[in-house]
XYZ file of N, CA and C in Angstrom:
366
model
N -11.703 8.405 6.172
C -10.909 6.815 5.775
C -9.413 6.989 6.097
N -8.627 7.513 5.011
C -7.202 7.169 5.562
C -6.478 8.324 5.130
N -5.261 8.717 5.675
C -4.231 9.759 5.569
C -3.171 9.301 5.604
N -2.024 9.137 4.356
C -0.350 8.936 4.633
C 0.327 9.786 4.451
N 1.399 9.346 5.272
C 2.490 10.386 5.091
C 3.596 9.517 5.376
N 4.809 9.905 4.695
C 6.161 9.656 4.893
C 6.581 9.680 6.409
N 7.369 9.251 7.328
C 7.529 8.989 8.286
C 9.182 8.701 8.868
N 9.858 8.825 9.774
C 10.851 8.793 10.183
C 11.252 7.479 10.885
N 9.997 6.931 11.400
C 10.009 5.666 12.114
C 9.853 4.746 11.381
N 10.197 3.452 12.252
C 10.772 1.986 11.320
C 9.491 1.183 11.211
N 9.013 0.910 9.899
C 7.824 0.335 10.065
C 8.261 -1.506 9.603
N 7.179 -2.135 9.782
C 7.337 -3.840 9.214
C 7.457 -3.663 7.723
N 7.961 -4.309 7.144
C 8.250 -4.551 5.558
C 7.000 -5.013 5.149
N 6.116 -4.205 4.248
C 5.032 -4.662 3.486
C 5.365 -4.824 2.071
N 4.523 -5.835 1.619
C 4.173 -7.100 2.459
C 5.771 -7.914 2.667
N 5.383 -8.726 3.726
C 6.338 -9.351 3.857
C 6.668 -10.576 2.849
N 7.920 -11.383 3.231
C 7.952 -12.333 1.989
C 7.566 -13.929 2.260
N 6.556 -14.076 2.936
C 6.005 -14.945 3.380
C 5.568 -15.820 1.996
N 5.990 -17.202 2.261
C 5.425 -18.001 0.998
C 4.214 -17.890 0.444
N 3.850 -18.049 -1.048
C 2.439 -18.284 -1.608
C 1.883 -19.243 -1.009
N 0.535 -18.894 -0.774
C -0.321 -19.958 0.248
C -0.126 -20.287 1.561
N 0.859 -19.549 1.986
C 1.579 -19.556 3.541
C -0.072 -18.705 4.312
N -0.160 -19.209 5.382
C -1.253 -18.728 6.227
C -0.559 -17.884 7.215
N 0.824 -17.355 7.120
C 1.434 -16.453 7.842
C 1.776 -14.936 7.368
N 1.896 -14.227 8.264
C 2.421 -12.766 7.248
C 1.149 -12.435 6.726
N 1.917 -12.067 5.397
C 0.897 -11.124 4.305
C 0.639 -12.239 3.225
N 0.336 -13.744 3.696
C -0.155 -14.900 2.968
C 0.286 -14.815 1.601
N 1.712 -14.717 1.538
C 2.051 -14.944 0.141
C 1.843 -13.737 -1.081
N 1.206 -12.400 -0.301
C 0.713 -11.283 -1.482
C 1.868 -10.970 -2.392
N 3.277 -10.967 -1.770
C 4.304 -10.463 -2.522
C 4.223 -11.408 -3.858
N 3.820 -12.295 -3.927
C 3.992 -13.697 -5.077
C 2.803 -13.519 -5.777
N 1.525 -13.213 -5.239
C 0.348 -13.198 -5.880
C -0.708 -12.155 -6.065
N -0.022 -11.183 -6.804
C -0.774 -9.734 -6.630
C -1.171 -9.597 -8.264
N -1.120 -10.461 -9.264
C -1.262 -10.202 -10.743
C -2.663 -9.601 -10.795
N -3.648 -10.016 -10.286
C -5.085 -9.819 -10.547
C -5.563 -8.609 -9.641
N -4.559 -8.176 -8.858
C -4.709 -7.063 -7.851
C -4.869 -5.839 -8.555
N -5.577 -4.928 -7.896
C -5.958 -3.529 -8.337
C -5.333 -2.580 -7.186
N -5.001 -1.467 -7.451
C -4.590 -0.520 -6.580
C -5.749 -0.068 -5.364
N -6.862 -0.153 -5.664
C -7.835 -0.325 -4.557
C -7.870 -1.443 -3.525
N -7.520 -2.578 -4.310
C -7.148 -3.766 -3.370
C -5.860 -3.527 -2.304
N -4.748 -2.971 -2.798
C -3.687 -2.709 -2.243
C -3.835 -1.567 -1.003
N -4.414 -0.531 -1.461
C -5.044 0.330 -0.743
C -5.411 0.161 0.319
N -6.788 -0.892 0.313
C -7.691 -1.313 1.206
C -6.837 -1.980 2.431
N -6.301 -2.893 1.848
C -5.295 -4.100 2.551
C -4.426 -3.044 3.665
N -3.741 -2.118 2.941
C -2.824 -1.372 4.002
C -3.854 -0.602 5.124
N -5.078 0.255 4.414
C -5.769 0.750 5.469
C -6.412 -0.133 6.532
N -6.676 -1.487 6.258
C -7.305 -2.371 7.236
C -6.141 -2.536 8.400
N -5.043 -3.056 7.567
C -4.011 -2.962 8.587
C -3.584 -1.818 9.785
N -3.971 -0.753 9.016
C -3.682 0.770 9.941
C -4.892 0.796 10.945
N -5.879 0.242 10.770
C -7.137 0.094 11.575
C -6.698 -0.854 12.434
N -6.192 -1.871 12.159
C -5.574 -3.001 13.127
C -4.283 -2.628 14.130
N -4.034 -1.086 13.979
C -2.966 -0.824 14.426
C -1.501 -1.065 14.148
N -1.210 -1.840 12.736
C -0.278 -1.806 11.940
C -0.164 -0.788 10.803
N -0.287 0.460 11.345
C -0.215 1.605 10.540
C 0.982 2.280 10.137
N 2.449 1.704 10.791
C 4.120 2.291 10.057
C 4.197 1.042 9.236
N 4.584 1.339 7.974
C 4.930 0.332 7.015
C 6.018 0.922 6.455
N 7.209 -0.268 6.126
C 8.355 0.153 5.165
C 7.570 -0.442 3.943
N 8.122 0.341 2.845
C 7.486 0.277 1.450
C 8.445 -0.895 1.090
N 8.248 -2.308 1.087
C 9.445 -3.227 0.451
C 10.603 -3.123 1.206
N 11.424 -2.949 0.523
C 12.948 -2.995 1.022
C 13.927 -1.908 0.761
N 12.565 -0.782 0.510
C 13.303 0.623 -0.073
C 13.866 1.510 0.963
N 13.525 1.365 2.249
C 13.627 1.916 3.595
C 13.003 3.177 3.574
N 11.856 3.606 2.822
C 11.019 4.362 2.795
C 9.740 3.837 3.907
N 9.619 4.758 4.798
C 8.406 3.976 5.640
C 7.342 5.042 5.640
N 6.085 4.645 5.544
C 5.111 5.543 5.666
C 3.926 5.115 7.007
N 3.259 6.286 7.231
C 2.353 5.957 8.412
C 0.954 6.255 8.122
N 0.044 5.187 8.201
C -1.321 5.597 7.580
C -2.254 5.641 8.999
N -3.208 6.785 8.605
C -3.899 7.212 10.067
C -5.391 7.005 9.347
N -6.287 6.283 10.307
C -7.634 5.960 9.938
C -8.176 7.384 10.795
N -8.939 7.912 9.621
C -9.752 8.922 10.264
C -11.458 8.954 10.375
N -11.866 7.740 10.145
C -13.277 7.235 10.448
C -13.987 8.442 9.617
N -13.513 8.940 8.593
C -14.570 9.570 7.723
C -15.398 8.635 6.823
N -16.269 8.935 6.423
C -17.319 8.185 5.597
C -17.831 8.867 4.612
N -18.739 8.383 3.966
C -19.766 8.741 2.450
C -18.952 9.827 2.021
N -19.428 10.956 1.250
C -18.493 11.474 0.162
C -17.380 12.614 0.805
N -16.932 12.589 1.895
C -16.042 12.928 2.236
C -14.672 11.847 2.749
N -15.386 10.849 3.081
C -14.422 9.869 3.163
C -14.220 9.216 1.580
N -15.055 9.290 0.507
C -14.416 8.757 -0.737
C -13.121 9.850 -1.139
N -13.841 11.040 -0.944
C -12.395 12.350 -1.460
C -11.435 11.708 -0.714
N -11.212 11.835 0.505
C -9.940 11.548 1.553
C -9.541 9.928 1.286
N -10.124 9.047 0.629
C -9.683 8.008 0.378
C -9.027 8.056 -1.302
N -9.273 8.762 -2.109
C -8.666 9.125 -3.198
C -7.402 9.645 -3.394
N -7.377 11.059 -2.432
C -6.400 11.607 -1.905
C -5.329 10.660 -1.351
N -5.595 9.800 -0.591
C -4.513 8.969 0.008
C -4.116 8.001 -0.760
N -5.033 7.451 -1.903
C -4.441 6.558 -3.024
C -3.351 7.274 -3.788
N -3.948 8.643 -4.150
C -2.851 9.702 -5.063
C -1.619 9.807 -4.187
N -1.686 10.095 -2.786
C -0.402 10.375 -2.279
C 0.187 9.277 -2.206
N -0.431 7.744 -2.053
C 0.331 6.693 -1.913
C 1.270 6.197 -3.001
N 0.396 6.404 -4.180
C 1.207 6.350 -5.471
C 2.610 7.389 -5.409
N 2.426 8.415 -5.180
C 3.285 9.437 -5.128
C 4.502 8.917 -4.189
N 4.474 8.783 -3.288
C 5.473 8.001 -2.362
C 6.018 6.897 -2.673
N 5.287 6.063 -3.523
C 5.582 4.490 -4.007
C 6.712 4.916 -5.268
N 6.206 5.911 -5.945
C 7.063 6.231 -7.214
C 8.510 6.741 -6.876
N 8.576 7.484 -5.443
C 9.592 7.893 -4.854
C 10.677 6.751 -4.497
N 9.929 5.746 -4.005
C 10.717 4.615 -3.317
C 11.186 3.579 -4.330
N 10.429 3.575 -5.557
C 10.881 2.224 -6.425
C 12.265 2.007 -6.520
N 12.893 3.219 -7.059
C 14.501 3.037 -7.312
C 15.137 2.320 -6.640
N 14.801 2.562 -5.431
C 15.757 1.797 -4.061
C 15.286 0.491 -3.445
N 14.266 -0.016 -4.433
C 13.443 -1.257 -3.985
C 14.438 -2.485 -4.830
N 14.606 -3.577 -4.137
C 15.165 -5.125 -4.960
C 13.956 -5.179 -6.090
N 14.242 -5.973 -7.075
C 13.469 -6.251 -8.158
C 12.072 -6.708 -7.702
N 12.143 -7.741 -6.756
C 10.760 -8.300 -6.090
C 10.011 -7.566 -5.400
N 10.374 -6.690 -4.793
C 9.387 -5.384 -4.502
C 9.088 -4.163 -5.566
N 9.922 -4.119 -6.466
C 9.586 -3.424 -7.195
C 8.748 -3.730 -8.453
N 8.632 -4.887 -8.830
C 7.814 -5.822 -9.513
C 6.346 -5.564 -8.714
N 6.412 -5.958 -7.560
C 5.303 -5.386 -6.950
C 4.839 -4.398 -6.779
N 5.102 -3.150 -6.375
C 4.423 -2.188 -6.083
C 4.715 -1.138 -7.873
N 5.383 -1.706 -8.681
C 4.942 -0.787 -9.877
C 4.199 -1.439 -10.503
N 3.745 -3.014 -10.100
C 2.302 -3.236 -10.866
C 0.890 -2.534 -10.228
N 0.866 -1.833 -9.066
C 0.025 -0.979 -8.646
C 0.395 0.352 -9.173
N 1.353 0.590 -9.467
C 1.618 2.328 -9.898
C 1.098 1.916 -11.220
N 1.341 1.375 -11.888
C 1.060 1.278 -13.389
C -0.600 0.750 -13.759
N -1.175 0.277 -12.623
C -2.766 -0.160 -12.626
C -3.171 1.565 -12.350
N -2.587 1.966 -11.376
C -3.446 3.471 -10.962
C -3.105 4.306 -12.264
N -2.076 4.308 -13.027
C -1.626 5.199 -13.967
C -2.692 4.874 -15.117
N -3.136 3.526 -15.651
C -3.783 3.176 -16.619
C -5.356 3.294 -16.340
N -5.468 2.864 -15.156
C -7.253 2.606 -14.818
C -7.671 3.468 -13.812
N -6.716 4.589 -13.029
C -7.079 5.141 -12.193
C -7.871 4.240 -10.656
N -8.455 4.902 -9.819
C -8.887 4.257 -8.972
C -10.332 3.916 -9.127
N -10.270 2.756 -9.159
C -11.698 1.722 -9.622
C -11.897 0.967 -8.176
N -13.085 1.273 -7.979
C -13.634 0.478 -6.424
C -15.201 -0.162 -6.897
N -14.797 -1.520 -6.279
C -15.797 -2.557 -7.097
C -16.648 -2.683 -6.036
């Protein structure tokens, strides 16, 4: 599945601040996330990694991560995905204090979802 690490590489801001309903960028994800869960965010970031967009800045925090697609599947992939999400949450918690309110609200939603519900894959 995926591995995530902090990096000194400069990545694109995720999610970008394209307007809600936009067909550009991240299609308003920054403004329309209330019904999303951590598995949605982790999968979206993972798919970006598969498409070559694997270095991301967590909002405007200045903290960048590199996501590596490993092609593992089955039970091994599930374990790796769970670790990827746990590591992502840990890195995100470190980055939250340096984010603007807009991005902090976005990322905190997913941290709280993970802490309350764990990783639910539908």
